[in-house]
Coordinates of C-alpha atoms and ligand atoms in Angstrom, one line a residue:
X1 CA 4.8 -10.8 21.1
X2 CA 7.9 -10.3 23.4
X3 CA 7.2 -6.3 22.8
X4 CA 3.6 -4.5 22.1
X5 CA 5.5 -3.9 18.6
X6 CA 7.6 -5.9 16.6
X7 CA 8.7 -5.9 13.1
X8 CA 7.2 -8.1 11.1
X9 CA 8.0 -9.1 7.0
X10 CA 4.7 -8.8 4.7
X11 CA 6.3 -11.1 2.8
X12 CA 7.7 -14.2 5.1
X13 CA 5.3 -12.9 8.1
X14 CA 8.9 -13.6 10.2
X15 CA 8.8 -11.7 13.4
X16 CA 12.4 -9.4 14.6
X17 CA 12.9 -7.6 17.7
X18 CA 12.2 -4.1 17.9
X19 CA 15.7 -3.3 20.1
X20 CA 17.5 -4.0 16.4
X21 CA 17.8 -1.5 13.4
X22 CA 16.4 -3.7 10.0
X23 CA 15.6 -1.8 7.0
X24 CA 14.4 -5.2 5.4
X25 CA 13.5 -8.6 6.0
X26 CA 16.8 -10.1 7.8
X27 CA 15.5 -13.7 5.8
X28 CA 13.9 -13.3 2.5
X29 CA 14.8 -9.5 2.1
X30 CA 10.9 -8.5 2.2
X31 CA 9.5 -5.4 3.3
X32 CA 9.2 -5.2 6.8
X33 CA 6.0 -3.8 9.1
X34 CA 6.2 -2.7 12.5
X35 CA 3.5 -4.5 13.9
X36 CA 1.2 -3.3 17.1
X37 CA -0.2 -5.3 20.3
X38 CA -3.5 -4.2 19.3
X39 CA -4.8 -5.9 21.8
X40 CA -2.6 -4.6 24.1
X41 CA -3.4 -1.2 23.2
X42 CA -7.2 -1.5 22.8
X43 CA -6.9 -2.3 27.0
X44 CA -5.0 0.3 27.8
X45 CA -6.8 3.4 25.7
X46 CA -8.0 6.1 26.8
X47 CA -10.5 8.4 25.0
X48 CA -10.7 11.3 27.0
X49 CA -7.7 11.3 27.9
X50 CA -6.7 11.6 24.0
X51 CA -9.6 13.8 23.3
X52 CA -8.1 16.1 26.2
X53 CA -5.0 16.2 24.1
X54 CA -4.0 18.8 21.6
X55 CA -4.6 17.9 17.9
X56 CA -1.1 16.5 16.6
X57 CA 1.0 13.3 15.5
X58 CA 1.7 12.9 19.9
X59 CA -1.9 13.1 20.7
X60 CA -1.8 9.6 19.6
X61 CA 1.3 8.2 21.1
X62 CA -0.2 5.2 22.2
X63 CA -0.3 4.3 18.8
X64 CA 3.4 5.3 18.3
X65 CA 6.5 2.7 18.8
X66 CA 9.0 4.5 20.9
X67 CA 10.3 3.2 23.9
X68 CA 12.3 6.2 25.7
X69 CA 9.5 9.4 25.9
X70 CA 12.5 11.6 26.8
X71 CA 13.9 11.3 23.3
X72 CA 11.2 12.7 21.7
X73 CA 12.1 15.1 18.7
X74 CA 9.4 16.8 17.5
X75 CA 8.5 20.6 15.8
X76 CA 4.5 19.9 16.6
X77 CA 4.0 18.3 13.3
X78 CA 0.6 17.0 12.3
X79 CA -2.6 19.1 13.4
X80 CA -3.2 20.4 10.0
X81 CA -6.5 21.8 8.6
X82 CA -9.0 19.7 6.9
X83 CA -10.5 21.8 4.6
X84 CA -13.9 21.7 3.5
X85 CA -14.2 23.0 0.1
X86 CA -17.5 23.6 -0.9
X87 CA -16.7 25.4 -4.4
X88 CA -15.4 22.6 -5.3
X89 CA -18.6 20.6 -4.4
X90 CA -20.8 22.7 -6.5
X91 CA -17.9 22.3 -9.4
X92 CA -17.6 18.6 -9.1
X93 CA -21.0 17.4 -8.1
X94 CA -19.8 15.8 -5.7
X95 CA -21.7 15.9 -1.5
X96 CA -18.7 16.4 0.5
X97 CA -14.9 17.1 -0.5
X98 CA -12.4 18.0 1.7
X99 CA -8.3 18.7 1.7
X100 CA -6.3 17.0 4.3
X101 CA -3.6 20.3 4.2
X102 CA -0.3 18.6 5.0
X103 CA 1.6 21.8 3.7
X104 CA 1.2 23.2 7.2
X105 CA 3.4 21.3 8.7
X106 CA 6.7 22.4 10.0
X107 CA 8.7 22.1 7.2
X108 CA 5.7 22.3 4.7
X109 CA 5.1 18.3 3.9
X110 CA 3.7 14.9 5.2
X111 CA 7.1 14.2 5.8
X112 CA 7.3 15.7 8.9
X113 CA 4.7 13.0 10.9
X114 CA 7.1 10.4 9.5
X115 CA 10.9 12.3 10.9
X116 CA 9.5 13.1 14.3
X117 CA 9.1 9.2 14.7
X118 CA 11.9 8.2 12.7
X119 CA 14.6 10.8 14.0
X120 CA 13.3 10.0 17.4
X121 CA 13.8 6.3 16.1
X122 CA 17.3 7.0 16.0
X123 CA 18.3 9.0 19.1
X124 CA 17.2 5.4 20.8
X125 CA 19.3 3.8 18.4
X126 CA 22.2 5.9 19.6
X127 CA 23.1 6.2 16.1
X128 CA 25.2 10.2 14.9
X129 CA 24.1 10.4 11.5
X130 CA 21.1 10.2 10.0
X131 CA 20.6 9.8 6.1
X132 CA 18.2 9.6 2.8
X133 CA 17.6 10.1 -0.9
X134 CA 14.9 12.4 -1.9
X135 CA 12.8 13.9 -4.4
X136 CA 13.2 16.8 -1.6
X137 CA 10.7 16.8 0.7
X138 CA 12.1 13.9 2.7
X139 CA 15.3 15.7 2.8
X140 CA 14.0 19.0 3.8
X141 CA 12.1 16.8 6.4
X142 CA 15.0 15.1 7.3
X143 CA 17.6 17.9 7.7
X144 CA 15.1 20.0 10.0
X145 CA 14.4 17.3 12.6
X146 CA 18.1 15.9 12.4
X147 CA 19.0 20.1 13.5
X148 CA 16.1 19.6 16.4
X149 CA 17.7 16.4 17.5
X150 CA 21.6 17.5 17.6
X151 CA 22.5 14.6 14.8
X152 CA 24.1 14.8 11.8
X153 CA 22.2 14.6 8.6
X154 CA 23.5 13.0 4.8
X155 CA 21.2 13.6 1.7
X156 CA 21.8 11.7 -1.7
X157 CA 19.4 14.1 -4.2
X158 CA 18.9 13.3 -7.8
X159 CA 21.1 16.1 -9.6
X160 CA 19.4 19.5 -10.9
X161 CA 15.6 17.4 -10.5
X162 CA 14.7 19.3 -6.9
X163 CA 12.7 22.0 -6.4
X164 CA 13.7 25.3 -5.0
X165 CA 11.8 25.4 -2.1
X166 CA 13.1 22.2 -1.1
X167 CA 16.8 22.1 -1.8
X168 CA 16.6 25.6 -0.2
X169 CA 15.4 23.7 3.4
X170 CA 17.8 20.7 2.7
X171 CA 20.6 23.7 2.6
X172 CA 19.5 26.1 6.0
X173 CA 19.3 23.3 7.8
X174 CA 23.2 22.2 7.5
X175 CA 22.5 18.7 5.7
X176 CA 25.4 17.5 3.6
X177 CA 24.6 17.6 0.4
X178 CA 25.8 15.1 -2.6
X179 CA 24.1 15.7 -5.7
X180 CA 24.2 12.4 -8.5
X181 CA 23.7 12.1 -12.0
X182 CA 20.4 10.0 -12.7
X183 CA 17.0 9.9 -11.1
X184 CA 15.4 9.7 -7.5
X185 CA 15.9 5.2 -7.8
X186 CA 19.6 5.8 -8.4
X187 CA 19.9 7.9 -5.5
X188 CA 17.7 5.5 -3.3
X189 CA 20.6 2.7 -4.1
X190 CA 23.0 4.8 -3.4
X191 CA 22.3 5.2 -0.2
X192 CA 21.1 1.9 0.9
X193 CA 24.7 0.9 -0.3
X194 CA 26.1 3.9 2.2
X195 CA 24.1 2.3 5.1
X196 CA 24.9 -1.2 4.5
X197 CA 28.5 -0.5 4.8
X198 CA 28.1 1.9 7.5
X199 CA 26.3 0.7 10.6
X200 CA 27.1 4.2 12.4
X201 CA 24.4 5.8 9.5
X202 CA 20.2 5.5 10.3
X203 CA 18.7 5.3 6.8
X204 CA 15.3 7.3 7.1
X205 CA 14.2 7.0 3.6
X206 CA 10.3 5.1 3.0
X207 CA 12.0 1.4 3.7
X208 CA 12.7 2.7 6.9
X209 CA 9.7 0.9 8.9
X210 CA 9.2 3.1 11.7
X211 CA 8.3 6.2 9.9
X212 CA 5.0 5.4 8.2
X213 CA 4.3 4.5 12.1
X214 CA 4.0 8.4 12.1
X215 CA 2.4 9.0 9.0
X216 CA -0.4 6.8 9.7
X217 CA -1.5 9.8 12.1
X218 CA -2.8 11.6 8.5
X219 CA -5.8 8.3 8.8
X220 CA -5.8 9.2 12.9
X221 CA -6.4 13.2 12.5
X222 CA -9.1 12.8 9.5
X223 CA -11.1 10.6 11.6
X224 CA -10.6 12.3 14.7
X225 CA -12.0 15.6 12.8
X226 CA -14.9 14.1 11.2
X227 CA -16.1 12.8 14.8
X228 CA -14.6 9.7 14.5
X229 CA -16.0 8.5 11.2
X230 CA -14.5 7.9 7.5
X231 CA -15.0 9.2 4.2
X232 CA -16.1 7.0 1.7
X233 CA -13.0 7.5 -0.1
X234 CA -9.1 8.4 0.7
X235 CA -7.1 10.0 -2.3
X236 CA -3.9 10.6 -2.1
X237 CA -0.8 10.7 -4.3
X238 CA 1.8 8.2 -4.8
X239 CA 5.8 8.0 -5.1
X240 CA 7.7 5.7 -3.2
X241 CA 3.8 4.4 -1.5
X242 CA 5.0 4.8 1.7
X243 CA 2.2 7.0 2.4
X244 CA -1.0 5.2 0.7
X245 CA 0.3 2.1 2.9
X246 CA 0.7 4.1 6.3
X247 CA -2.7 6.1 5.7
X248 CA -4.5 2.8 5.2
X249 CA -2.9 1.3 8.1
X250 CA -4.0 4.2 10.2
X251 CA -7.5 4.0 9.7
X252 CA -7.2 0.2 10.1
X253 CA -5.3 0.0 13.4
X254 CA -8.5 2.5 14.2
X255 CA -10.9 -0.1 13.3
X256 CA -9.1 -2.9 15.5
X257 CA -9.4 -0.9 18.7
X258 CA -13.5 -0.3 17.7
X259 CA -12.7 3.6 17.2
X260 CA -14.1 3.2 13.6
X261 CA -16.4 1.4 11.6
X262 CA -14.8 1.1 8.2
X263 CA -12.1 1.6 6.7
X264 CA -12.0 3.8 3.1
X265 CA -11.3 3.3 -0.4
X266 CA -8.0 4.0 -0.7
X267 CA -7.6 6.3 -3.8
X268 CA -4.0 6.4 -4.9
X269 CA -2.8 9.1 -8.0
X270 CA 0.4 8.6 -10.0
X271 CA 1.8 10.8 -13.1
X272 CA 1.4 9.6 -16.5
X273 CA 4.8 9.4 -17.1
X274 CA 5.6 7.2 -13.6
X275 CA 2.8 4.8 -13.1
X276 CA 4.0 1.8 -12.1
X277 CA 1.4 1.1 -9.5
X278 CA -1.5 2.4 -11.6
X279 CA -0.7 0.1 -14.5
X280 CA -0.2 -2.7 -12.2
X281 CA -3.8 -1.9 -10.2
X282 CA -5.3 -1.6 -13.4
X283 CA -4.0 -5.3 -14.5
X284 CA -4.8 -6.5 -11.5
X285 CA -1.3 -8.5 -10.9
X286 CA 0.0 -8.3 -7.6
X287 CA 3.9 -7.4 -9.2
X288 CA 4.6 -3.8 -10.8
X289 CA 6.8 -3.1 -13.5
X290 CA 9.4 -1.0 -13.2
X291 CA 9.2 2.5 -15.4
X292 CA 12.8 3.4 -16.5
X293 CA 12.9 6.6 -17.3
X294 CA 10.2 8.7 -14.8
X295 CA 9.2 11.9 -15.9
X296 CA 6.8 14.3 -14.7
X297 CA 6.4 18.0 -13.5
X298 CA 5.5 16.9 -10.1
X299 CA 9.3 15.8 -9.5
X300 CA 8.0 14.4 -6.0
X301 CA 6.7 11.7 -7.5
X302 CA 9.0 11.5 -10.3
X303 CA 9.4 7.8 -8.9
X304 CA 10.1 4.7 -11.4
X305 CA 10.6 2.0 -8.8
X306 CA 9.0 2.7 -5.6
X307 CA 9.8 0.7 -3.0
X308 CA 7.2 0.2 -1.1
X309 CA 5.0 -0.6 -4.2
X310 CA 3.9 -3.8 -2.9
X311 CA 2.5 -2.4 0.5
X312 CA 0.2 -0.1 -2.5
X313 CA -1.0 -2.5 -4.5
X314 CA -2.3 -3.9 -1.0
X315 CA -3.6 -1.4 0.7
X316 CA -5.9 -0.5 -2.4
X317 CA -6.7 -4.2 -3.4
X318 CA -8.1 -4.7 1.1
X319 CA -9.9 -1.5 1.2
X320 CA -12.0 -1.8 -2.2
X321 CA -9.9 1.5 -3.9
X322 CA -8.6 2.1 -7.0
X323 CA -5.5 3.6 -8.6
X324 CA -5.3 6.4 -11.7
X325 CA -3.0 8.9 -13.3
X326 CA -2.9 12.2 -14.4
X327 CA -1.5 14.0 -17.2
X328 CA 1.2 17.4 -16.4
X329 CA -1.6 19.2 -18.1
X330 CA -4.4 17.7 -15.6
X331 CA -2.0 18.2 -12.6
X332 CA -1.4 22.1 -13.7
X333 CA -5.1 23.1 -14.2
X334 CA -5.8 21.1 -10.9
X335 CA -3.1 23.4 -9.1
X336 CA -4.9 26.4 -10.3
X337 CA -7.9 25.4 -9.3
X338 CA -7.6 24.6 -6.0
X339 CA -5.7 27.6 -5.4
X340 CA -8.1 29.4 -7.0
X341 CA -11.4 28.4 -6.1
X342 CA -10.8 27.1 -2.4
X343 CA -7.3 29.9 -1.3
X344 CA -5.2 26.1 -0.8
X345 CA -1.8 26.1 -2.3
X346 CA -0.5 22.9 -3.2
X347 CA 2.8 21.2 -5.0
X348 CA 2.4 19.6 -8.4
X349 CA 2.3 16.2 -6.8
X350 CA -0.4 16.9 -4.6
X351 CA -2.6 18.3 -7.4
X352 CA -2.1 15.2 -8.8
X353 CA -4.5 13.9 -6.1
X354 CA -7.2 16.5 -6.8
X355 CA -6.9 15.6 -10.6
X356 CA -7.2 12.2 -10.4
X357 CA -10.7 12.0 -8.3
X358 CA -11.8 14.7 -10.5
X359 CA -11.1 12.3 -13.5
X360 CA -13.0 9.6 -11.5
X361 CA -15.9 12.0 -10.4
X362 CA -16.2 13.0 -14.1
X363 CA -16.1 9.4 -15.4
X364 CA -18.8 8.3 -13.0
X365 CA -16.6 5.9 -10.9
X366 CA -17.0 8.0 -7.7
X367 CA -21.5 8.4 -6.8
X368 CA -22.5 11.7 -6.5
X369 CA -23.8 11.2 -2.7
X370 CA -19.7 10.2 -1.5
X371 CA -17.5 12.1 1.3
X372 CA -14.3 12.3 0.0
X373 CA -11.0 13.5 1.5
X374 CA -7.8 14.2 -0.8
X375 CA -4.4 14.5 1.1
X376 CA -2.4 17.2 -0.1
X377 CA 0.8 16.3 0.8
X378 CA 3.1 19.3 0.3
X379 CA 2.8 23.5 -0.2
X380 CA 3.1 25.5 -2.7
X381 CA 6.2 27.1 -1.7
X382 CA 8.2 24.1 -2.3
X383 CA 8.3 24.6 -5.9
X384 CA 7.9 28.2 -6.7
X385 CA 9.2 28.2 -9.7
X386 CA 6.7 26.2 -11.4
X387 CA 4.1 28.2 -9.7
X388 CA 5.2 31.4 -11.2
X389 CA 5.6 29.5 -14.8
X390 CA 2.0 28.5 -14.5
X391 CA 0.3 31.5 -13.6
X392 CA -0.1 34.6 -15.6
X393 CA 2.8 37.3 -15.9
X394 CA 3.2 40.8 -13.0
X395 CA 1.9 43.4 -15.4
X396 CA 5.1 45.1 -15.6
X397 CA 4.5 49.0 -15.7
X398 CA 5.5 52.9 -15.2
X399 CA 4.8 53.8 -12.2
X400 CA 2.7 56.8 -13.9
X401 CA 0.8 54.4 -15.9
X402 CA -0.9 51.8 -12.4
X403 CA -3.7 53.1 -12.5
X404 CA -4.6 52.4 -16.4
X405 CA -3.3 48.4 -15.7
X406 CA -4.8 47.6 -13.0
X407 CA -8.1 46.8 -14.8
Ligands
AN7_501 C1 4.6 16.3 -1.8 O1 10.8 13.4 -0.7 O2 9.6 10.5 -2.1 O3 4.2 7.7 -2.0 O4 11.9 11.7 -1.4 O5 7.0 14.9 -1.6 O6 5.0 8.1 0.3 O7 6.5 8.4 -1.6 C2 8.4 12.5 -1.7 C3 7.2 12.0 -1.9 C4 3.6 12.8 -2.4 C5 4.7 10.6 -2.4 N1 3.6 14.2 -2.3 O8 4.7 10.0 -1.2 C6 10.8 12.3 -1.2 C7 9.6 11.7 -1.7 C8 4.7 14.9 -2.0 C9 5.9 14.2 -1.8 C10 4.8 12.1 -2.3 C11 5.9 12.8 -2.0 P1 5.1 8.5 -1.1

């Protein structure tokens, strides 16, 4: 290695510099991986000195690939709760079950780990204008760390298919915002065609290599607060499977520098109606098939093509996981639930999580004696509407007549 990173294709296994901006393999057109000096690394860390550091995605920098430390943008993302939740225990049968609670983040997702790496990405690219399509977190994400940097931001969003919450962030935070007919894949085309033609444009959607770089601080942080150890089993839900991939590679970049022991079953959720992955997994071919026409109540991962597919199928096939889906109905009642039971509020899509190991607890597939850990990617807040849809009514009454309604 000329760097102690380097992109590398998971395809072609080519090797680029890390000085150039590639989205995608520059000879075969394969994904691309930034790849660590894990050796390099290994040498050179540090445990007190991390230990000594406050819980957060920069707690771990010698993990992360920036060059220029003064370019740093960050809102200090990462350092979220993980939640033990022992109702749910007792309801599920299940030893130990905890949420990863990636709605406290700045902006209220995952997304965040992934922008303050990415944004900073492209301050040392010297680029103006930073851009992506988005089911809406990734722009919310986007816009608020493009403000914190002094850069421009462009986002392509499927037309009338975000949530409040979301659009609402996109909006405060002075993005440009074009709105297109068809779903979150169109929009994803759209704007890789805007970034080809325009070299002066940083596209920060999941092909973007350097951002699951930050993500992968979700595997660091669970580890780091379970005293260095694992769960037996990682759920979390998938899209565009940027995430799944970057989690997995977290907790394996751990266990090549001897900080852990093993690496979990990677767990990953889809949506009935946009299970690409899940079908493949369950078929056990390597190549997914396309769903045209995604549909789903958790429009985060209302995702028929993801893009990063390839890197999911993978990440659950080496670490011994599994894939399933959930029904709207199975996501809802999971929402309530965890809301309910535990005080967590989540987004549809990260229900989808809770309801999927649920469905594998119930169907035996998980043993009784497991720690598990289910990422909830994104709050409540983000989609409010569909919060107040799903939950009961105010009692709407005189003001005379409280006392007589309030039960
Ligand atoms: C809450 O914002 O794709 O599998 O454009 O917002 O890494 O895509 C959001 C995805 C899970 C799936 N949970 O993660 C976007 C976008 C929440 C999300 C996912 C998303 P990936």
């Amino acid at each position: 290695m000329r760097s102690w990173f380097e992109y590398e294709c998971i395809d072609c296994g080519k090797r680029q510099p890390p000085e150039k901006r590639f989205y995608v393999c520059p000879e075969c057109g394969g994904l691309l991986e930034i790849e660590l000096d894990l050796q390099y690394i290994s040498e050179r860390l540090d445990r007190e000195a991390l230990e000594r550091k406050p819980l957060n995605v920069w707690r771990y920098r010698q993990f992360l690939p920036i060059v220029d430390e003064s370019k740093i943008v960050t809102l200090q993302e990462g350092g979220t709760p993980l939640y033990r939740c022992r109702r749910l225990e007792e309801k599920l049968g299940i030893a130990e079950f905890y949420v990863k609670y990636e709605g406290a983040n700045p902006t209220g997702s995952f997304k965040d780990r992934g922008m303050t790496v990415g944004v900073t990405k492209a301050l040392e690219f010297g680029v103006k204008t930073v851009a992506c399509a988005s089911t809406g977190n990734t722009s919310a994400s986007l816009a608020a760390y493009a403000a914190k940097a002094g850069l421009k931001c462009l986002v392509i969003l499927p037309s009338g298919k975000v949530a409040l919450g979301k659009l609402a962030q996109a909006a405060i935070h002075g993005a440009r915002i074009v709105a297109v007919k068809g779903n979150f894949d169109r929009a994803l085309s759209l704007v890789r065609q805007i970034c080809e033609k325009r070299g002066d444009i940083y596209l920060l959607n999941s092909l973007n290599p350097f951002r699951p770089q930050g993500q992968k601080t979700i595997g660091f942080e669970i580890a780091d607060q379970l005293g260095w150890g694992v769960p037996d089993r990682l759920v979390v839900p998938m899209g565009n499977c940027a995430n799944i991939w970057a989690i997995y590679k977290g907790f394996f970049e751990l266990k090549e520098v001897g900080m852990i022991e093993n690496i979990p079953r990677m767990v990953g959720i889809q949506a009935e109606g946009a299970k690409p992955i899940v079908d493949a997994v369950r078929k056990g071919i390597d190549k997914f098939i396309p769903v045209e026409n995604p549909e789903t109540i958790a429009t985060a991962i209302r995702i028929g093509n993801p893009v990063n597919g390839s890197k999911a199928i993978r990440a659950i096939k080496r670490s011994g996981g599994t894939a399933e889906s959930v029904t709207d109905e199975e996501i809802i009642e999971a929402q309530r639930e965890l809301a309910r039971s535990e005080g967590i509020g989540v987004e549809p899509a990260s229900a989808a999580a809770i309801a999927g190991i649920k469905k594998l607890i119930e169907r035996g597939e998980v043993d009784r004696d497991e720690k598990v850990v289910c990422v909830a990617t994104g709050n409540v807040l983000k989609d409010p509407e569909e919060a107040v849809r799903v939950s009961e009514s105010p009692l709407e009454t005189e003001p005379e007549e409280v006392l007589k309604v309030v039960g």
